[in-house]
CSV table of C-alpha atoms in Angstrom, one decimal:
chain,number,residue,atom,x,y,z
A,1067,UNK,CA,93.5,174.0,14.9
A,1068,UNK,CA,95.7,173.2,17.7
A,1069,UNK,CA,97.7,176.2,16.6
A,1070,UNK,CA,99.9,176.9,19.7
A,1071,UNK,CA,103.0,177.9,21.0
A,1072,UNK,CA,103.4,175.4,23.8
A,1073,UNK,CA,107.4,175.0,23.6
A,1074,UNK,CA,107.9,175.5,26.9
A,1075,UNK,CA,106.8,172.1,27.4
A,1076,UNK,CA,110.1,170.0,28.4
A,1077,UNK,CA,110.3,167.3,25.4
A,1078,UNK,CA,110.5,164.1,27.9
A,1079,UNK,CA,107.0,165.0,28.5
A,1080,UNK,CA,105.6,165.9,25.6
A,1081,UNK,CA,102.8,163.8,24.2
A,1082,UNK,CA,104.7,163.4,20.8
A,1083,UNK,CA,101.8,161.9,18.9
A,1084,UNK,CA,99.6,164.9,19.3
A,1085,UNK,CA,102.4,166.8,17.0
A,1086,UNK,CA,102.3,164.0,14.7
A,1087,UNK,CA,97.7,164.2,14.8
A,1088,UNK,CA,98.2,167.8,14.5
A,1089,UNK,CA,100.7,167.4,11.6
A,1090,UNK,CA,98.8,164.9,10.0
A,1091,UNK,CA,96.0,167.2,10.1
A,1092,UNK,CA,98.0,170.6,8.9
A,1093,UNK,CA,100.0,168.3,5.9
A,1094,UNK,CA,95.9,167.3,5.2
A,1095,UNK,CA,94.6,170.9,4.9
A,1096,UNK,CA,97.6,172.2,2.8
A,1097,UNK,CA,96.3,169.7,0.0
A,1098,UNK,CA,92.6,170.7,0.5
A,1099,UNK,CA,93.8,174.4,0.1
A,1100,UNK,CA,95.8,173.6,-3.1
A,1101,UNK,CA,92.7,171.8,-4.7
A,1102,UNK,CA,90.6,174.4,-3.7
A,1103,UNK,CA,92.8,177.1,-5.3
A,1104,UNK,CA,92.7,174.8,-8.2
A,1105,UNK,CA,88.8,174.9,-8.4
A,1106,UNK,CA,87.8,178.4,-7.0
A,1107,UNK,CA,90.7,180.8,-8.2
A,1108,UNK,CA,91.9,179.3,-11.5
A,1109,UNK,CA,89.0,177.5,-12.5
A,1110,UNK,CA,89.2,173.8,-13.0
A,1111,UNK,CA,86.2,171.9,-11.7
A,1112,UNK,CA,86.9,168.5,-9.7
A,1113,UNK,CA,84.0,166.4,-9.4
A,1114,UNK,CA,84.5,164.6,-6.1
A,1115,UNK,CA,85.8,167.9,-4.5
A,1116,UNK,CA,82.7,169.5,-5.1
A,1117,UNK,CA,80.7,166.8,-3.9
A,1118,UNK,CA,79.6,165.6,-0.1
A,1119,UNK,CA,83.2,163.6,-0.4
A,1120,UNK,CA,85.2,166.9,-0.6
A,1121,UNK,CA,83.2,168.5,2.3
A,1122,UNK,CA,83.2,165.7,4.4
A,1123,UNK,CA,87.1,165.6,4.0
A,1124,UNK,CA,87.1,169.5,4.7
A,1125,UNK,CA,85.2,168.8,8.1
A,1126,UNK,CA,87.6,165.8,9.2
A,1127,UNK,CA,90.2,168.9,8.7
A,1128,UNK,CA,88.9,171.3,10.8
A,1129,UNK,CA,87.3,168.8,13.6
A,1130,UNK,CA,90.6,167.2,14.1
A,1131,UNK,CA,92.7,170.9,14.8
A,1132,UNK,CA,89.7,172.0,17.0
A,1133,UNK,CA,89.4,169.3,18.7
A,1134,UNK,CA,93.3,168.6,19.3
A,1135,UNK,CA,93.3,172.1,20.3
A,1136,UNK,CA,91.1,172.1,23.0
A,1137,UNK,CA,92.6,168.7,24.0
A,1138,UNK,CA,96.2,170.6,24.4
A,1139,UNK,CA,94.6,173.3,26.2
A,1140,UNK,CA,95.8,172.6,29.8
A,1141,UNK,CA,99.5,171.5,28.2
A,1142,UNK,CA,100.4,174.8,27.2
A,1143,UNK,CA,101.1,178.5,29.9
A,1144,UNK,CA,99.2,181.7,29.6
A,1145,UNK,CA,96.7,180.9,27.1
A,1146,UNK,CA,95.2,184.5,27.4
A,1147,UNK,CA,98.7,185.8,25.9
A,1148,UNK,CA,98.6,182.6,23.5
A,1149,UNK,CA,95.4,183.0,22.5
A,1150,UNK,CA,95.3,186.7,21.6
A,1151,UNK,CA,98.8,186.8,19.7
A,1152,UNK,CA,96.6,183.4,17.6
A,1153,UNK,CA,93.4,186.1,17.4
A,1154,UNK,CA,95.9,189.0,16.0
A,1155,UNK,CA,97.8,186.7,13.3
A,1156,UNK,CA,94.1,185.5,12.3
A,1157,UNK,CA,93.1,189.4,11.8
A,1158,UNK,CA,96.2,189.9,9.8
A,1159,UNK,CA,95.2,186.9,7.7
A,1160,UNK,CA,91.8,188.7,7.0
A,1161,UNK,CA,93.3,191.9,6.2
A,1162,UNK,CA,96.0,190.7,3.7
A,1163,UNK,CA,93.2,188.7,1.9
A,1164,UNK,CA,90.9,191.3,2.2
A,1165,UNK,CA,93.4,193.7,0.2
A,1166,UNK,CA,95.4,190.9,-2.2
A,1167,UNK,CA,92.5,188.6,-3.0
A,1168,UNK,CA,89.4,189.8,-1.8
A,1169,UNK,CA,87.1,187.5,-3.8
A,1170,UNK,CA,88.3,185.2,-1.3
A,1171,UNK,CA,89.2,187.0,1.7
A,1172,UNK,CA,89.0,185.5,5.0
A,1173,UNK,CA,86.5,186.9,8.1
A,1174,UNK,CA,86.9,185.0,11.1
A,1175,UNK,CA,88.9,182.2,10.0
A,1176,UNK,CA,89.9,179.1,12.1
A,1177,UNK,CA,93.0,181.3,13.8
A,1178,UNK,CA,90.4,183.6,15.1
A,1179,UNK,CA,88.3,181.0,16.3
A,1180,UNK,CA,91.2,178.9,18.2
A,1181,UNK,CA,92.4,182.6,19.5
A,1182,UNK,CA,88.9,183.3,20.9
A,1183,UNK,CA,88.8,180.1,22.1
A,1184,UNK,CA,91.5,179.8,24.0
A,1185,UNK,CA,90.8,182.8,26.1
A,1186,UNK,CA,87.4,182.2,26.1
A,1187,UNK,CA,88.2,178.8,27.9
A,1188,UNK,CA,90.9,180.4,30.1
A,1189,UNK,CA,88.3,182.9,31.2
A,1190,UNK,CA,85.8,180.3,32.0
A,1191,UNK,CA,87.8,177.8,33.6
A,1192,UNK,CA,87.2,178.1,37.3
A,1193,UNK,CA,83.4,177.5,35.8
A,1194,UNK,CA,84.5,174.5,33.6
A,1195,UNK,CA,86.4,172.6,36.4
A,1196,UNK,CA,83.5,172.3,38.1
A,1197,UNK,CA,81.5,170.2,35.2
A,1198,UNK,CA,82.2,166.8,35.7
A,1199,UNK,CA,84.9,165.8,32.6
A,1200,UNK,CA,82.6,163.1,31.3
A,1201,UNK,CA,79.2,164.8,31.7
A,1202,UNK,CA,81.5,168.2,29.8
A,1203,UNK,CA,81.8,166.2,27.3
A,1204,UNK,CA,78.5,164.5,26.4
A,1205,UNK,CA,77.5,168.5,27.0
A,1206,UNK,CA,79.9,170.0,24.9
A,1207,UNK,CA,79.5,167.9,21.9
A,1208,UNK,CA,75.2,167.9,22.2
A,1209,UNK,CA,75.2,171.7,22.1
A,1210,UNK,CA,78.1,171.6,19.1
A,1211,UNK,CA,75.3,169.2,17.2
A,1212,UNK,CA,72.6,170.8,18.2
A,1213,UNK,CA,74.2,174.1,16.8
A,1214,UNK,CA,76.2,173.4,13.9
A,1215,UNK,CA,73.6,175.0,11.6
A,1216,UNK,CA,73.0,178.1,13.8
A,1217,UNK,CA,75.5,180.5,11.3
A,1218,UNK,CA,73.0,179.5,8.2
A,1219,UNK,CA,69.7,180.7,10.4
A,1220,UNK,CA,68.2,177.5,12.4
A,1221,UNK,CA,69.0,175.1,15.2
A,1222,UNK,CA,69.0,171.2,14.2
A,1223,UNK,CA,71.3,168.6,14.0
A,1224,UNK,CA,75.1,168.1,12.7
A,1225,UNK,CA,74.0,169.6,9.2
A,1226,UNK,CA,71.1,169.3,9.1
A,1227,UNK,CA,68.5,172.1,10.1
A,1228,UNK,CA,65.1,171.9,12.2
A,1229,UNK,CA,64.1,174.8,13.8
A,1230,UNK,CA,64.5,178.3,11.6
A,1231,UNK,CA,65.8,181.1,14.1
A,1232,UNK,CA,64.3,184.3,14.2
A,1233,UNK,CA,65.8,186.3,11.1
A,1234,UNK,CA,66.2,189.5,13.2
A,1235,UNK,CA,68.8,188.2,14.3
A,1236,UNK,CA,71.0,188.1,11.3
A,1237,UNK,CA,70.2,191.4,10.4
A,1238,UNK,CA,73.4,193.0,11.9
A,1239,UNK,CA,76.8,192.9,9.8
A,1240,UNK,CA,78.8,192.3,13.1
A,1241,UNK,CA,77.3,189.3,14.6
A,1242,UNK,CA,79.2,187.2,12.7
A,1243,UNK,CA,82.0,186.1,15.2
A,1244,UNK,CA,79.6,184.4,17.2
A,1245,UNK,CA,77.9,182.9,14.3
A,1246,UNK,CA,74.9,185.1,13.2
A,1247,UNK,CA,76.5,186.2,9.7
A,1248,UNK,CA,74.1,188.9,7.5
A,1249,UNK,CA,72.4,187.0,4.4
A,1250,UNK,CA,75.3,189.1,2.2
A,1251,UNK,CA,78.1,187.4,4.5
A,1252,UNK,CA,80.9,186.2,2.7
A,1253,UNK,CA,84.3,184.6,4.1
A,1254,UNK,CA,86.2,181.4,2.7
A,1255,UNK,CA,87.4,180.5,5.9
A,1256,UNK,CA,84.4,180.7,8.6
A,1257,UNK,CA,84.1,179.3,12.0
A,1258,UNK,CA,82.2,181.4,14.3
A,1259,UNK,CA,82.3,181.0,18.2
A,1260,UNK,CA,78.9,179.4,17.7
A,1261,UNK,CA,79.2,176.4,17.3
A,1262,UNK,CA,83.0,175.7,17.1
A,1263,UNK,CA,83.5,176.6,20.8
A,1264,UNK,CA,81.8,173.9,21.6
A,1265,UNK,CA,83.9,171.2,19.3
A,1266,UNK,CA,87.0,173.3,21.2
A,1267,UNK,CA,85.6,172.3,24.6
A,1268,UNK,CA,84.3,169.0,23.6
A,1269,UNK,CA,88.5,168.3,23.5
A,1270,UNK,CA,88.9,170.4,26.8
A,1271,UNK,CA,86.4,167.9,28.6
A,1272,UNK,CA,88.3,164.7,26.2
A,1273,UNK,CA,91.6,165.7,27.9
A,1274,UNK,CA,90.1,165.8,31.3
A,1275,UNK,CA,88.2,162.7,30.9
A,1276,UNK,CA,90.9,160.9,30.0
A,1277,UNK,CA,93.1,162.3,33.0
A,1278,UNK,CA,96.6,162.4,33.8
A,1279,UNK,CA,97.7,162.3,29.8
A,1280,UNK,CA,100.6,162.1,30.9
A,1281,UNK,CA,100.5,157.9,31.8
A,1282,UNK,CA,99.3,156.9,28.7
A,1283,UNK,CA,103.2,156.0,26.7
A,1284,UNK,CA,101.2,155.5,23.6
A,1285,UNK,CA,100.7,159.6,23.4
A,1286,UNK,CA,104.5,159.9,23.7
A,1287,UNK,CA,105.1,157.9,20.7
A,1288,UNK,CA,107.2,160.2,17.4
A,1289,UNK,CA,105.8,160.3,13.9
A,1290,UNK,CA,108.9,161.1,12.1
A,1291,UNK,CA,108.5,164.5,9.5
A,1292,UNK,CA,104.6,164.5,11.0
A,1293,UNK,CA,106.0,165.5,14.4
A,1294,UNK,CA,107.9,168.1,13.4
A,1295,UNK,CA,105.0,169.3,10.8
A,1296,UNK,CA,103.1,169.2,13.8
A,1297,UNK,CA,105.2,171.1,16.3
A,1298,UNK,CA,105.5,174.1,13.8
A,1299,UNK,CA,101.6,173.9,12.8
A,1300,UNK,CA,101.5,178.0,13.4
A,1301,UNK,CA,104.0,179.0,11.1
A,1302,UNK,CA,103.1,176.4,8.1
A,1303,UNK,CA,99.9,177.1,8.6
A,1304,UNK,CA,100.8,181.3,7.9
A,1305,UNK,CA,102.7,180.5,5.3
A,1306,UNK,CA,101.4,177.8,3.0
A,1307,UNK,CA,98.7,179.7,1.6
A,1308,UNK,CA,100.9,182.2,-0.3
A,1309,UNK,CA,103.4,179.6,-1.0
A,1310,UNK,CA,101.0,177.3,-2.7
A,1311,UNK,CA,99.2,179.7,-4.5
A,1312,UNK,CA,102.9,181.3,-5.4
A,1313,UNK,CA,103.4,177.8,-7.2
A,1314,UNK,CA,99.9,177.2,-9.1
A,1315,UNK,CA,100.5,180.8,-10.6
A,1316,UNK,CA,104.0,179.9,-11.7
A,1317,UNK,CA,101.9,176.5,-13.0
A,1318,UNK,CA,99.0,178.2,-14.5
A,1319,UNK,CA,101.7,181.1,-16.1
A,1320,UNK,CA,103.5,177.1,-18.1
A,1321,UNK,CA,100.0,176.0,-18.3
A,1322,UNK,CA,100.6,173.3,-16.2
A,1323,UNK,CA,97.4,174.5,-13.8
């Protein structure tokens, strides 16, 4: 999730529709999250949400913020400092769900994963401007396929799984950052290093194929109320979660929910 704090970025030049994507995206997962809280914490089964429907709309979700963050990489100063004050809010989100609801708490959720990434990518970057940008990301997005099903115990493709790994290597309950989870693994919010780096650095290479982003007018164009959704994606993003669930308990409490 393109979760940054890039305001140092003078507003003539900012790429204006990425705030609106990334809005569009965040107004997008606060309704998944509210029907989700609906069907897993006060118990009210909805057909389609459960279905391939609800978890292909969950993955449009999370590939648009990943990607769009990796896109906004290079837009944004010190990403180390960026990305670890990300990776520190996502380890607070853990540990207030871990202690307030921990039937759904949350081990490295998509804050750690953009945190990690982010200095991951800073870290690697006099490596990564040396890949061509269009052979990056033909790369990139072949080894996120090819390792989407890696956190459930096999290589493959997108979802679907070919080659089992060895299981010794989920035996370990610490692994699971970098996507080799134990069988008793549990986290409602869960995207490993392996293989969401790669989606992260599929937009990395996207922005560098693409060039100066800065000629294309068509990424400087407003979304009105998406823009500005989009430009405080961080702090929505913290605080939606107890808000919504906040109102479906006030709901549930009128039997409304």
């Amino acid at each position: 999730m393109q979760i940054t704090l890039d305001k140092k970025i003078q507003t003539s030049s900012r790429l204006c529709l990425l705030d609106g994507l990334r809005g569009f995206a965040l107004v997008n997962m606060i309704l998944y999250h509210t029907l989700y809280d609906v069907v897993y914490i006060f118990g009210h089964p909805i057909g389609w949400f459960q279905s391939q429907t609800g978890y292909l709309w969950q993955q449009s979700i999370c590939w648009c913020f990943i990607l769009l963050s990796g896109f906004c990489f290079s837009l944004g100063k010190k990403p180390i400092k960026r990305g670890g004050l990300i990776f520190v809010m996502g380890c607070a989100v853990s540990l207030v769900t871990a202690i307030v609801m921990p039937e759904q708490r949350v081990r490295f959720g998509i804050l750690s994963l953009i945190g990690c990434s982010m200095i991951f990518t800073e870290l690697c970057s006099n490596l990564l401007k040396k890949i061509n940008p269009f052979g990056g990301l033909g790369l990139s997005f072949g080894i996120f396929l090819l390792t989407k099903t890696v956190p459930i115990g096999a290589v493959g493709f997108a979802d679907m799984p070919i080659i089992a790994l060895p299981k010794v290597l989920y035996q370990t309950s610490w692994l699971y950052p970098l996507g080799l989870p134990r069988w008793d693994f549990f986290s409602s919010d869960y995207f490993s290093i392996i293989p969401w780096l790669f989606l992260y650095w599929t937009g990395y290479f996207l922005a560098k194929a693409a060039g100066d982003c800065q000629r294309f007018a068509c990424l400087k164009q407003s979304i009105p109320v998406l823009g500005w959704i989009g430009k405080r994606s961080l702090w929505i993003y913290l605080a939606h979660q107890p808000v919504v669930y906040a109102v479906l308990m006030l709901l549930h409490q009128l039997h409304f929910v």
